[in-house]
CSV table of C-alpha atoms and ligand atoms in Angstrom, one decimal:
chain,number,residue,atom,x,y,z
A,27,UNK,CA,-5.3,-27.2,25.6
A,28,UNK,CA,-8.5,-25.4,25.0
A,29,UNK,CA,-10.8,-27.9,23.0
A,30,UNK,CA,-13.5,-26.4,20.8
A,31,UNK,CA,-15.8,-28.0,18.4
A,32,UNK,CA,-16.5,-26.4,15.1
A,33,UNK,CA,-20.2,-26.8,13.7
A,34,UNK,CA,-20.1,-25.9,10.2
A,35,UNK,CA,-22.1,-26.7,6.7
A,36,UNK,CA,-18.7,-26.2,4.4
A,37,UNK,CA,-15.4,-26.6,5.1
A,38,UNK,CA,-12.3,-25.9,2.3
A,39,UNK,CA,-10.8,-27.8,0.8
A,40,UNK,CA,-13.1,-30.4,1.2
A,41,UNK,CA,-17.0,-28.6,0.2
A,42,UNK,CA,-16.9,-24.5,-0.5
A,43,UNK,CA,-19.6,-22.3,-1.6
A,44,UNK,CA,-18.2,-19.0,-0.3
A,45,UNK,CA,-16.0,-17.3,2.4
A,46,UNK,CA,-17.5,-19.8,5.0
A,47,UNK,CA,-15.4,-22.4,4.1
A,48,UNK,CA,-12.5,-20.7,4.0
A,49,UNK,CA,-12.4,-19.6,7.6
A,50,UNK,CA,-13.6,-23.5,8.9
A,51,UNK,CA,-10.7,-24.4,6.8
A,52,UNK,CA,-8.1,-21.8,7.4
A,53,UNK,CA,-9.0,-20.8,11.3
A,54,UNK,CA,-8.6,-23.9,13.0
A,55,UNK,CA,-4.9,-24.4,11.7
A,56,UNK,CA,-4.0,-20.7,12.8
A,57,UNK,CA,-5.7,-21.5,16.6
A,58,UNK,CA,-3.9,-25.0,17.0
A,59,UNK,CA,-0.6,-22.5,16.8
A,60,UNK,CA,-2.5,-21.0,19.9
A,61,UNK,CA,-2.9,-23.8,21.9
A,62,UNK,CA,-6.7,-24.5,20.9
A,63,UNK,CA,-7.3,-27.6,19.6
A,64,UNK,CA,-10.0,-27.9,16.8
A,65,UNK,CA,-12.5,-30.4,15.7
A,66,UNK,CA,-14.4,-29.8,12.7
A,67,UNK,CA,-18.1,-31.3,12.6
A,68,UNK,CA,-19.0,-31.1,8.8
A,69,UNK,CA,-21.9,-32.9,7.1
A,70,UNK,CA,-20.8,-35.7,5.1
A,71,UNK,CA,-22.7,-34.8,1.7
A,72,UNK,CA,-21.7,-36.9,-1.3
A,73,UNK,CA,-18.9,-34.9,-2.7
A,74,UNK,CA,-17.2,-34.7,0.8
A,75,UNK,CA,-17.6,-38.2,1.3
A,76,UNK,CA,-16.1,-39.3,-2.0
A,77,UNK,CA,-13.0,-37.4,-1.1
A,78,UNK,CA,-12.3,-38.8,2.3
A,79,UNK,CA,-9.4,-41.7,2.9
A,80,UNK,CA,-8.9,-43.4,6.1
A,81,UNK,CA,-11.5,-42.8,8.4
A,82,UNK,CA,-12.4,-44.2,12.5
A,83,UNK,CA,-16.0,-44.5,12.8
A,84,UNK,CA,-16.6,-42.9,16.4
A,85,UNK,CA,-20.2,-42.8,17.0
A,86,UNK,CA,-23.8,-44.3,15.7
A,87,UNK,CA,-26.9,-43.1,15.7
A,88,UNK,CA,-29.8,-45.4,15.1
A,89,UNK,CA,-32.5,-42.7,14.0
A,90,UNK,CA,-31.5,-39.1,13.4
A,91,UNK,CA,-34.2,-37.4,11.6
A,92,UNK,CA,-35.5,-40.3,9.2
A,93,UNK,CA,-32.1,-42.6,9.0
A,94,UNK,CA,-29.5,-43.9,10.6
A,95,UNK,CA,-26.0,-42.6,10.5
A,96,UNK,CA,-22.3,-42.7,11.7
A,97,UNK,CA,-20.1,-40.2,13.0
A,98,UNK,CA,-16.6,-40.5,11.1
A,99,UNK,CA,-13.0,-39.5,12.3
A,100,UNK,CA,-10.5,-38.2,10.2
A,101,UNK,CA,-7.8,-35.6,9.1
A,102,UNK,CA,-7.9,-33.7,5.8
A,103,UNK,CA,-5.5,-31.0,5.2
A,104,UNK,CA,-3.9,-30.2,8.8
A,105,UNK,CA,-7.9,-30.4,10.4
A,106,UNK,CA,-8.9,-33.0,12.6
A,107,UNK,CA,-12.5,-33.2,11.1
A,108,UNK,CA,-15.7,-35.4,12.5
A,109,UNK,CA,-18.0,-36.1,9.3
A,110,UNK,CA,-21.4,-37.0,9.7
A,111,UNK,CA,-22.4,-39.8,7.1
A,112,UNK,CA,-26.1,-39.9,7.2
A,113,UNK,CA,-26.5,-40.5,3.6
A,114,UNK,CA,-30.7,-40.1,3.8
A,115,UNK,CA,-29.5,-36.6,4.6
A,116,UNK,CA,-26.5,-35.8,2.7
A,117,UNK,CA,-26.1,-38.5,0.0
A,118,UNK,CA,-27.9,-36.5,-3.3
A,119,UNK,CA,-27.3,-35.3,-6.1
A,120,UNK,CA,-27.4,-31.6,-6.7
A,121,UNK,CA,-25.6,-28.4,-5.0
A,122,UNK,CA,-25.0,-29.1,-0.9
A,123,UNK,CA,-28.1,-26.4,-0.3
A,124,UNK,CA,-30.4,-27.2,-2.6
A,125,UNK,CA,-31.1,-29.2,-6.0
A,126,UNK,CA,-29.6,-28.8,-9.6
A,127,UNK,CA,-32.4,-26.1,-10.2
A,128,UNK,CA,-31.3,-24.0,-7.8
A,129,UNK,CA,-34.3,-24.5,-4.6
A,130,UNK,CA,-33.3,-25.3,-1.5
A,131,UNK,CA,-33.6,-29.1,-0.6
A,132,UNK,CA,-37.3,-29.3,1.3
A,133,UNK,CA,-35.7,-30.9,4.5
A,134,UNK,CA,-32.9,-28.5,4.9
A,135,UNK,CA,-34.2,-27.5,8.3
A,136,UNK,CA,-33.6,-31.5,9.3
A,137,UNK,CA,-30.7,-31.3,7.8
A,138,UNK,CA,-28.5,-29.2,9.6
A,139,UNK,CA,-30.7,-30.1,12.6
A,140,UNK,CA,-29.4,-33.2,12.5
A,141,UNK,CA,-25.9,-31.6,12.8
A,142,UNK,CA,-26.7,-29.3,15.5
A,143,UNK,CA,-28.0,-32.5,17.6
A,144,UNK,CA,-24.7,-34.4,17.0
A,145,UNK,CA,-22.8,-31.4,18.0
A,146,UNK,CA,-25.0,-31.5,21.2
A,147,UNK,CA,-24.6,-34.9,21.7
A,148,UNK,CA,-20.7,-34.3,21.4
A,149,UNK,CA,-20.8,-32.0,24.0
A,150,UNK,CA,-22.7,-33.9,26.3
A,151,UNK,CA,-21.2,-37.0,26.3
A,152,UNK,CA,-17.4,-36.7,24.5
A,153,UNK,CA,-16.6,-38.4,21.6
A,154,UNK,CA,-13.9,-41.0,21.5
A,155,UNK,CA,-12.5,-39.5,25.2
A,156,UNK,CA,-12.8,-35.8,23.8
A,157,UNK,CA,-14.9,-33.5,25.3
A,158,UNK,CA,-15.0,-29.7,24.1
A,159,UNK,CA,-14.8,-27.0,26.1
A,160,UNK,CA,-16.6,-24.7,24.0
A,161,UNK,CA,-19.2,-25.2,20.9
A,162,UNK,CA,-18.3,-22.8,18.3
A,163,UNK,CA,-21.1,-22.8,15.7
A,164,UNK,CA,-21.4,-20.5,12.2
A,165,UNK,CA,-24.4,-19.4,10.6
A,166,UNK,CA,-27.9,-20.6,10.7
A,167,UNK,CA,-26.9,-24.0,9.9
A,168,UNK,CA,-25.3,-24.6,13.6
A,169,UNK,CA,-28.3,-22.2,15.3
A,170,UNK,CA,-30.4,-25.0,16.6
A,171,UNK,CA,-27.2,-26.4,18.3
A,172,UNK,CA,-27.6,-24.3,21.6
A,173,UNK,CA,-31.7,-25.5,21.9
A,174,UNK,CA,-30.5,-29.2,21.6
A,175,UNK,CA,-27.6,-28.5,24.5
A,176,UNK,CA,-30.2,-27.0,26.5
A,177,UNK,CA,-32.6,-30.0,26.4
A,178,UNK,CA,-29.3,-32.5,27.4
A,179,UNK,CA,-28.8,-29.9,29.8
A,180,UNK,CA,-25.4,-29.2,28.3
A,181,UNK,CA,-23.8,-26.1,30.0
A,182,UNK,CA,-20.5,-25.6,27.3
A,183,UNK,CA,-20.2,-22.3,26.4
A,184,UNK,CA,-21.7,-22.0,22.8
A,185,UNK,CA,-20.4,-19.1,20.9
A,186,UNK,CA,-22.0,-18.3,17.6
A,187,UNK,CA,-20.4,-16.5,14.2
A,188,UNK,CA,-22.9,-14.6,12.1
A,189,UNK,CA,-21.1,-14.7,8.6
A,190,UNK,CA,-24.0,-13.2,6.7
A,191,UNK,CA,-27.3,-12.7,8.2
A,192,UNK,CA,-29.2,-12.4,5.0
A,193,UNK,CA,-29.8,-16.3,5.8
A,194,UNK,CA,-32.2,-17.3,8.6
A,195,UNK,CA,-32.7,-20.8,8.3
A,196,UNK,CA,-36.6,-20.1,8.9
A,197,UNK,CA,-38.6,-23.4,9.2
A,198,UNK,CA,-42.5,-23.8,9.6
A,199,UNK,CA,-43.5,-24.1,12.8
A,200,UNK,CA,-45.4,-27.5,11.9
A,201,UNK,CA,-41.7,-29.0,11.9
A,202,UNK,CA,-41.4,-28.0,15.8
A,203,UNK,CA,-42.0,-32.0,16.4
A,204,UNK,CA,-40.4,-33.4,13.3
A,205,UNK,CA,-37.2,-31.4,14.5
A,206,UNK,CA,-37.6,-32.6,18.3
A,207,UNK,CA,-37.8,-28.9,19.5
A,208,UNK,CA,-39.4,-28.2,22.5
A,209,UNK,CA,-42.5,-25.9,22.1
A,210,UNK,CA,-42.8,-24.3,25.1
A,211,UNK,CA,-39.8,-22.4,23.7
A,212,UNK,CA,-41.4,-21.9,20.6
A,213,UNK,CA,-41.4,-18.1,21.8
A,214,UNK,CA,-40.3,-14.8,21.2
A,215,UNK,CA,-37.7,-15.3,23.6
A,216,UNK,CA,-36.2,-18.3,22.0
A,217,UNK,CA,-35.9,-19.0,18.4
A,218,UNK,CA,-39.7,-18.2,17.2
A,219,UNK,CA,-39.5,-15.5,14.8
A,220,UNK,CA,-42.6,-14.1,12.9
A,221,UNK,CA,-44.5,-17.6,13.6
A,222,UNK,CA,-41.4,-19.5,12.3
A,223,UNK,CA,-38.8,-21.4,13.6
A,224,UNK,CA,-35.9,-19.7,13.2
A,225,UNK,CA,-32.3,-21.2,13.4
A,226,UNK,CA,-30.2,-17.8,13.2
A,227,UNK,CA,-32.5,-16.6,16.0
A,228,UNK,CA,-31.6,-19.7,18.4
A,229,UNK,CA,-28.1,-19.2,17.9
A,230,UNK,CA,-28.0,-15.7,18.3
A,231,UNK,CA,-30.3,-16.0,21.5
A,232,UNK,CA,-28.4,-19.1,23.0
A,233,UNK,CA,-25.0,-17.9,22.3
A,234,UNK,CA,-22.6,-16.9,25.5
A,235,UNK,CA,-20.9,-15.0,22.7
A,236,UNK,CA,-21.8,-13.8,19.3
A,237,UNK,CA,-19.6,-12.0,16.3
A,238,UNK,CA,-19.4,-11.3,12.7
A,239,UNK,CA,-16.8,-11.1,10.7
A,240,UNK,CA,-15.7,-7.2,10.6
A,241,UNK,CA,-16.4,-4.8,13.2
A,242,UNK,CA,-18.2,-2.4,10.8
A,243,UNK,CA,-20.3,-5.3,10.0
A,244,UNK,CA,-21.0,-5.6,13.5
A,245,UNK,CA,-22.4,-2.2,14.1
A,246,UNK,CA,-24.3,-2.4,10.6
A,247,UNK,CA,-26.3,-5.3,12.2
A,248,UNK,CA,-27.6,-3.5,14.5
A,249,UNK,CA,-29.4,-1.2,12.0
A,250,UNK,CA,-32.8,-2.2,10.3
A,251,UNK,CA,-31.2,-1.6,7.0
A,252,UNK,CA,-28.3,-4.2,7.3
A,253,UNK,CA,-30.3,-6.4,10.3
A,254,UNK,CA,-32.6,-7.9,8.3
A,255,UNK,CA,-35.3,-8.6,11.0
A,256,UNK,CA,-32.6,-9.5,13.2
A,257,UNK,CA,-31.2,-6.0,14.4
A,258,UNK,CA,-33.4,-5.6,17.5
A,259,UNK,CA,-32.4,-9.1,18.5
A,260,UNK,CA,-29.0,-8.2,18.3
A,261,UNK,CA,-29.3,-5.2,20.2
A,262,UNK,CA,-30.8,-6.5,23.0
A,263,UNK,CA,-27.4,-9.0,23.3
A,264,UNK,CA,-25.0,-6.1,21.9
A,265,UNK,CA,-22.7,-6.7,25.3
A,266,UNK,CA,-22.0,-9.8,23.8
A,267,UNK,CA,-21.7,-8.9,19.9
A,268,UNK,CA,-18.2,-7.9,18.7
A,269,UNK,CA,-16.7,-7.7,15.1
A,270,UNK,CA,-13.7,-10.0,14.4
A,271,UNK,CA,-12.2,-9.7,11.0
A,272,UNK,CA,-11.6,-12.7,8.9
A,273,UNK,CA,-7.9,-13.5,7.7
A,274,UNK,CA,-7.0,-15.7,4.6
A,275,UNK,CA,-4.8,-18.9,4.5
A,276,UNK,CA,-1.7,-17.2,3.3
A,277,UNK,CA,0.1,-20.6,2.5
A,278,UNK,CA,-2.3,-21.1,-0.1
A,279,UNK,CA,-2.6,-17.3,-1.4
A,280,UNK,CA,1.1,-16.5,-1.7
A,281,UNK,CA,2.2,-14.8,-4.7
A,282,UNK,CA,5.9,-16.3,-4.1
A,283,UNK,CA,4.6,-20.0,-3.9
A,284,UNK,CA,1.2,-20.4,-5.5
A,285,UNK,CA,1.9,-23.6,-7.7
A,286,UNK,CA,-1.2,-21.6,-10.4
A,287,UNK,CA,0.7,-18.8,-11.1
A,288,UNK,CA,4.1,-17.5,-12.4
A,289,UNK,CA,5.1,-16.7,-8.9
A,290,UNK,CA,6.3,-13.3,-7.6
A,291,UNK,CA,7.7,-11.8,-4.9
A,292,UNK,CA,6.7,-7.9,-5.6
A,293,UNK,CA,4.5,-6.3,-8.1
A,294,UNK,CA,6.9,-6.1,-10.8
A,295,UNK,CA,6.2,-9.9,-11.3
A,296,UNK,CA,2.4,-9.4,-12.4
A,297,UNK,CA,3.6,-8.7,-16.0
A,298,UNK,CA,3.5,-12.4,-16.9
A,299,UNK,CA,0.7,-12.9,-15.3
A,300,UNK,CA,-1.0,-10.2,-16.7
A,301,UNK,CA,-0.2,-11.4,-20.3
A,302,UNK,CA,-1.2,-15.2,-19.3
A,303,UNK,CA,-4.6,-13.8,-18.1
A,304,UNK,CA,-5.4,-11.8,-21.0
A,305,UNK,CA,-4.5,-14.4,-23.1
A,306,UNK,CA,-7.1,-17.0,-20.7
A,307,UNK,CA,-10.1,-14.3,-21.0
A,308,UNK,CA,-9.3,-13.5,-25.0
A,309,UNK,CA,-8.7,-10.0,-23.9
A,310,UNK,CA,-6.5,-7.9,-26.2
A,311,UNK,CA,-3.7,-4.6,-24.9
A,312,UNK,CA,-5.3,-1.9,-23.8
A,313,UNK,CA,-4.0,1.3,-21.6
A,314,UNK,CA,-5.8,0.8,-18.3
A,315,UNK,CA,-5.8,-1.1,-15.7
A,316,UNK,CA,-7.0,-4.8,-15.8
A,317,UNK,CA,-9.6,-5.9,-13.3
A,318,UNK,CA,-10.8,-8.8,-12.1
A,319,UNK,CA,-13.9,-10.0,-10.4
A,320,UNK,CA,-14.8,-13.4,-8.7
A,321,UNK,CA,-17.9,-14.1,-6.8
A,322,UNK,CA,-21.1,-15.7,-6.1
A,323,UNK,CA,-23.1,-13.7,-8.6
A,324,UNK,CA,-26.0,-12.4,-7.0
A,325,UNK,CA,-28.0,-9.1,-5.9
A,326,UNK,CA,-25.8,-9.0,-2.8
A,327,UNK,CA,-22.8,-8.6,-4.8
A,328,UNK,CA,-23.9,-5.4,-6.9
A,329,UNK,CA,-23.0,-7.0,-10.0
A,330,UNK,CA,-26.1,-4.7,-11.7
A,331,UNK,CA,-23.9,-1.6,-10.9
A,332,UNK,CA,-21.0,-2.8,-12.4
A,333,UNK,CA,-23.0,-3.3,-15.4
A,334,UNK,CA,-24.5,0.4,-15.4
A,335,UNK,CA,-21.0,1.9,-14.2
A,336,UNK,CA,-19.2,0.2,-16.9
A,337,UNK,CA,-18.9,2.8,-19.7
A,338,UNK,CA,-16.6,4.7,-17.3
A,339,UNK,CA,-14.4,2.1,-16.7
A,340,UNK,CA,-14.0,1.1,-20.4
A,341,UNK,CA,-13.4,4.7,-21.4
A,342,UNK,CA,-10.5,4.8,-19.4
A,343,UNK,CA,-9.0,2.0,-21.3
A,344,UNK,CA,-9.7,-0.4,-18.8
A,345,UNK,CA,-10.8,-4.0,-18.7
A,346,UNK,CA,-12.6,-6.6,-17.3
A,347,UNK,CA,-12.4,-10.2,-16.5
A,348,UNK,CA,-15.1,-11.8,-14.4
A,349,UNK,CA,-15.5,-15.4,-13.1
A,350,UNK,CA,-18.8,-16.4,-11.1
A,351,UNK,CA,-21.9,-18.3,-11.2
A,352,UNK,CA,-25.3,-17.6,-9.3
A,353,UNK,CA,-27.8,-15.8,-10.4
A,354,UNK,CA,-29.2,-16.9,-14.2
A,355,UNK,CA,-30.3,-13.2,-14.6
A,356,UNK,CA,-27.4,-11.8,-13.8
A,357,UNK,CA,-25.1,-14.6,-15.6
A,358,UNK,CA,-27.5,-14.1,-19.0
A,359,UNK,CA,-27.1,-10.4,-19.1
A,360,UNK,CA,-22.8,-10.7,-18.1
A,361,UNK,CA,-22.8,-12.8,-21.1
A,362,UNK,CA,-24.5,-10.4,-23.3
A,363,UNK,CA,-22.4,-7.0,-22.2
A,364,UNK,CA,-19.8,-8.9,-23.0
A,365,UNK,CA,-20.7,-9.9,-26.4
A,366,UNK,CA,-20.9,-5.7,-27.1
A,367,UNK,CA,-17.9,-5.1,-25.2
A,368,UNK,CA,-14.5,-6.3,-26.0
A,369,UNK,CA,-12.8,-5.3,-22.9
A,370,UNK,CA,-15.2,-6.8,-20.8
A,371,UNK,CA,-14.6,-11.4,-20.5
A,372,UNK,CA,-16.7,-13.5,-18.4
A,373,UNK,CA,-16.7,-16.8,-17.3
A,374,UNK,CA,-19.3,-18.5,-15.6
A,375,UNK,CA,-18.1,-21.2,-13.4
A,376,UNK,CA,-16.6,-22.0,-10.4
A,377,UNK,CA,-13.2,-22.3,-10.9
A,378,UNK,CA,-10.3,-22.1,-7.8
A,379,UNK,CA,-7.5,-22.4,-10.0
A,380,UNK,CA,-8.5,-19.5,-12.3
A,381,UNK,CA,-9.2,-17.4,-9.6
A,382,UNK,CA,-5.9,-17.4,-8.1
A,383,UNK,CA,-4.4,-16.5,-11.7
A,384,UNK,CA,-6.8,-13.6,-11.8
A,385,UNK,CA,-5.4,-12.1,-8.5
A,386,UNK,CA,-1.8,-12.5,-9.9
A,387,UNK,CA,-2.5,-10.8,-13.6
A,388,UNK,CA,-5.2,-8.3,-12.2
A,389,UNK,CA,-4.1,-4.5,-11.5
A,390,UNK,CA,-7.3,-4.1,-9.5
A,391,UNK,CA,-9.9,-6.5,-7.8
A,392,UNK,CA,-13.5,-5.3,-8.0
A,393,UNK,CA,-15.5,-6.0,-4.8
A,394,UNK,CA,-19.1,-3.4,-5.4
A,395,UNK,CA,-21.3,-5.5,-2.8
A,396,UNK,CA,-24.1,-3.7,-1.4
A,397,UNK,CA,-23.5,-5.4,2.0
A,398,UNK,CA,-19.9,-7.5,2.9
A,399,UNK,CA,-20.1,-9.3,6.1
A,400,UNK,CA,-16.1,-9.0,5.6
A,401,UNK,CA,-15.0,-10.5,2.0
A,402,UNK,CA,-12.0,-12.5,1.0
A,403,UNK,CA,-11.5,-11.3,-2.3
A,404,UNK,CA,-10.0,-8.0,-1.8
A,405,UNK,CA,-7.9,-9.5,1.2
A,406,UNK,CA,-6.4,-12.1,-1.9
A,407,UNK,CA,-6.1,-8.6,-3.7
A,408,UNK,CA,-4.0,-6.7,-1.0
A,409,UNK,CA,-1.6,-10.2,-0.7
A,410,UNK,CA,-0.6,-10.5,-4.7
A,411,UNK,CA,-0.7,-6.4,-5.0
A,412,UNK,CA,-3.8,-6.3,-7.1
A,413,UNK,CA,-5.3,-3.1,-6.1
A,414,UNK,CA,-8.9,-3.6,-4.4
A,415,UNK,CA,-11.4,-0.9,-5.7
A,416,UNK,CA,-14.5,-1.8,-3.0
A,417,UNK,CA,-17.8,-0.5,-1.7
A,418,UNK,CA,-17.6,1.2,1.5
A,419,UNK,CA,-19.8,-1.1,3.7
A,420,UNK,CA,-18.7,-3.8,6.4
A,421,UNK,CA,-15.4,-5.4,6.1
A,422,UNK,CA,-14.6,-3.8,2.9
A,423,UNK,CA,-14.4,-0.4,4.9
A,424,UNK,CA,-12.2,-1.9,7.4
A,425,UNK,CA,-9.5,-4.0,5.3
A,426,UNK,CA,-9.3,-1.2,2.5
A,427,UNK,CA,-7.3,2.0,3.0
A,428,UNK,CA,-8.8,4.4,0.5
A,429,UNK,CA,-6.7,6.8,-1.9
A,430,UNK,CA,-8.4,9.7,-0.6
A,431,UNK,CA,-6.0,12.9,-0.7
A,432,UNK,CA,-4.8,12.3,3.2
A,433,UNK,CA,-3.8,9.1,2.5
A,434,UNK,CA,-1.9,9.5,-0.5
A,435,UNK,CA,-0.1,12.2,0.9
A,436,UNK,CA,0.9,10.4,3.9
A,437,UNK,CA,1.6,7.3,1.6
A,438,UNK,CA,-0.9,4.5,3.5
A,439,UNK,CA,-3.3,4.0,0.7
A,440,UNK,CA,-3.8,0.4,-0.3
A,441,UNK,CA,-7.1,1.0,-3.1
A,442,UNK,CA,-10.1,2.9,-3.3
A,443,UNK,CA,-13.5,3.0,-1.6
A,444,UNK,CA,-17.1,4.0,-3.2
A,445,UNK,CA,-20.0,5.5,-1.7
A,446,UNK,CA,-23.1,6.0,-1.6
A,447,UNK,CA,-23.2,2.2,-3.1
A,448,UNK,CA,-25.1,3.0,-6.3
A,449,UNK,CA,-23.6,2.8,-10.2
A,450,UNK,CA,-22.8,7.0,-10.0
A,451,UNK,CA,-20.3,6.4,-7.3
A,452,UNK,CA,-19.0,3.3,-8.7
A,453,UNK,CA,-18.3,5.2,-11.9
A,454,UNK,CA,-16.8,7.9,-10.5
A,455,UNK,CA,-14.4,5.4,-8.7
A,456,UNK,CA,-13.3,3.9,-12.0
A,457,UNK,CA,-12.6,7.6,-13.5
A,458,UNK,CA,-10.5,7.6,-10.2
A,459,UNK,CA,-8.8,4.3,-10.6
A,460,UNK,CA,-8.1,4.9,-14.3
A,461,UNK,CA,-6.0,8.2,-13.5
A,462,UNK,CA,-4.2,6.4,-10.5
A,463,UNK,CA,-3.4,3.8,-12.8
A,464,UNK,CA,-1.6,6.1,-15.0
A,465,UNK,CA,0.3,7.7,-12.1
A,466,UNK,CA,3.0,5.0,-12.3
A,467,UNK,CA,4.7,6.0,-9.0
A,468,UNK,CA,1.7,6.5,-6.7
A,469,UNK,CA,0.3,2.9,-8.5
A,470,UNK,CA,3.5,1.4,-7.2
A,471,UNK,CA,3.5,2.9,-3.5
A,472,UNK,CA,0.5,1.4,-3.0
A,473,UNK,CA,1.0,-2.2,-4.3
A,474,UNK,CA,3.8,-2.1,-1.9
A,475,UNK,CA,1.6,-0.8,0.6
A,476,UNK,CA,-1.3,-3.5,-0.1
A,477,UNK,CA,1.5,-6.1,-0.4
A,478,UNK,CA,2.7,-5.5,3.2
A,479,UNK,CA,-0.5,-5.5,4.7
A,480,UNK,CA,-1.0,-8.0,7.4
A,481,UNK,CA,-4.1,-10.0,6.0
A,482,UNK,CA,-3.4,-13.0,7.9
A,483,UNK,CA,-5.3,-14.9,10.5
A,484,UNK,CA,-2.7,-14.2,13.4
A,485,UNK,CA,-4.4,-11.6,15.2
A,486,UNK,CA,-8.2,-12.4,14.9
A,487,UNK,CA,-6.9,-16.1,15.8
A,488,UNK,CA,-5.6,-14.6,19.2
A,489,UNK,CA,-8.8,-13.1,19.9
A,490,UNK,CA,-10.8,-15.8,19.4
A,491,UNK,CA,-8.7,-17.7,21.6
A,492,UNK,CA,-9.3,-15.1,24.7
A,493,UNK,CA,-12.9,-14.9,24.3
A,494,UNK,CA,-12.5,-19.1,24.4
A,495,UNK,CA,-10.5,-18.5,27.6
A,496,UNK,CA,-12.8,-16.2,29.0
A,497,UNK,CA,-15.8,-18.5,28.3
A,498,UNK,CA,-14.2,-21.5,29.8
A,499,UNK,CA,-13.0,-19.5,32.7
A,500,UNK,CA,-16.4,-18.3,33.8
A,501,UNK,CA,-17.7,-21.8,33.0
A,502,UNK,CA,-15.5,-24.1,35.2
B,622,ADP,P1,-19.2,-15.2,0.2
B,622,ADP,O1,-18.6,-15.7,1.2
B,622,ADP,O2,-20.2,-13.9,0.4
B,622,ADP,O3,-19.5,-15.7,-1.2
B,622,ADP,P2,-16.3,-13.7,-0.2
B,622,ADP,O4,-15.8,-12.8,-0.5
B,622,ADP,O5,-16.3,-13.9,1.7
B,622,ADP,O6,-17.8,-14.0,-0.2
B,622,ADP,O7,-15.7,-15.3,-0.1
B,622,ADP,C1,-16.1,-15.8,-1.2
B,622,ADP,C2,-15.4,-17.0,-1.6
B,622,ADP,O8,-15.3,-17.7,-2.7
B,622,ADP,C3,-13.7,-16.4,-2.0
B,622,ADP,O9,-12.6,-17.3,-1.7
B,622,ADP,C4,-13.7,-16.7,-3.5
B,622,ADP,O10,-12.3,-16.5,-4.4
B,622,ADP,C5,-14.3,-17.7,-3.9
B,622,ADP,N1,-15.2,-17.8,-4.9
B,622,ADP,C6,-16.5,-17.3,-5.3
B,622,ADP,N2,-17.2,-17.1,-6.6
B,622,ADP,C7,-15.8,-18.1,-7.4
B,622,ADP,C8,-15.9,-19.0,-8.6
B,622,ADP,N3,-16.6,-18.4,-9.4
B,622,ADP,N4,-14.3,-19.4,-8.5
B,622,ADP,C9,-13.8,-19.2,-7.9
B,622,ADP,N5,-13.9,-19.1,-6.3
B,622,ADP,C10,-14.8,-18.2,-6.0
């Protein structure tokens, strides 16, 4: 059995701010079925520590970036977890990446360098009689791992998955000493990026294989528009870069067994959920599609486009139920719009149960992102027969079959895509959505197609397994 160490800053169900946590929580379970044993190394944030049951201390560190720490082994929801309990870094009020005002923690570089350092130590010495064959880091928070492995002389292959390139994890060059990094490697070949330490670049440069979470995003990342400064570095590693699309946990997201909803096996069973959802959001009856949107509220997610295109949907009798939190300006704009439009209902917050109810009760799920590495809510939508209306970018391009005339003729469409990514194209897509919704036979066919589309982890887990196998063959 191949042994892999995941290094990751969030993992469902313990702690989640976005799709990264879903991946870290679901992929290891499926990899196990493919003969890969994964242990997940996660920071012991206050919220994580509060949820742990029985743990075993498997290592102690006297001086880890300003304090002592312990490594705890435990099992959570079928996951084999290694929790880094470092109270000076992780036991604090506020969110996992920043304080209550939304500002990043000033010591984020140290907080995640500690995670990487411990990953390297595990790769070097093993833990509890277990030594990984592969170390698999996710996003910038795991990016410094190969630097620390190199310093320890560890040659275990490192795989780096980019879930979102927008976050670079840059730190001031003055932190080189504090982070215990080799100043001789503070060069453009290694982890120096425009005069700063870049954890993301360290991960890309130090990885044996790099991947991102869809084929289209892997191609987009090589362009200046999407690469956000890393496109040149990625082009240099192009032969080692691939796209492996995310799946979803099809047990957690199963309309036939979901405990949060009135369960259903086919789309006809959505009616009771739609009724309940309208009630939850205070929406009345309407002739058009009930659209749902569940998202972080940031510039990336195209919420401003949605507000600009809203009239086209409302004129077609459509409605929106929206759940999200994030940028205060977007939150206010949404709440104000909801005050003036009876068919737009907004809830600000984070609510896992409600997100399930929205997928069950909606007719369509909206994902108007400016860029989207993979996107998960369109996959939930497919599984729940809630047709995705998405921007044509990244994983949204790869997972939805647009209702083009050709796709409709062949009876294979599963949703709608719009391009270019602007308010006018979204408004046009809203008009198409409302028309399609009135064509009950076509809508039904699309729902059937959507619910049949495989959205599980099986194929992608096999791809990761093959990648590990090739790397470990080379390494041994
Ligand atoms: P990202 O990782 O960029 O946030 P994804 O679509 O990949 O976007 O993943 C987002 C995940 O977070 C999904 O599981 C989505 O349902 C969940 N999510 C986002 N915002 C909320 C919210 N306000 N309430 C509940 N779940 C949310």
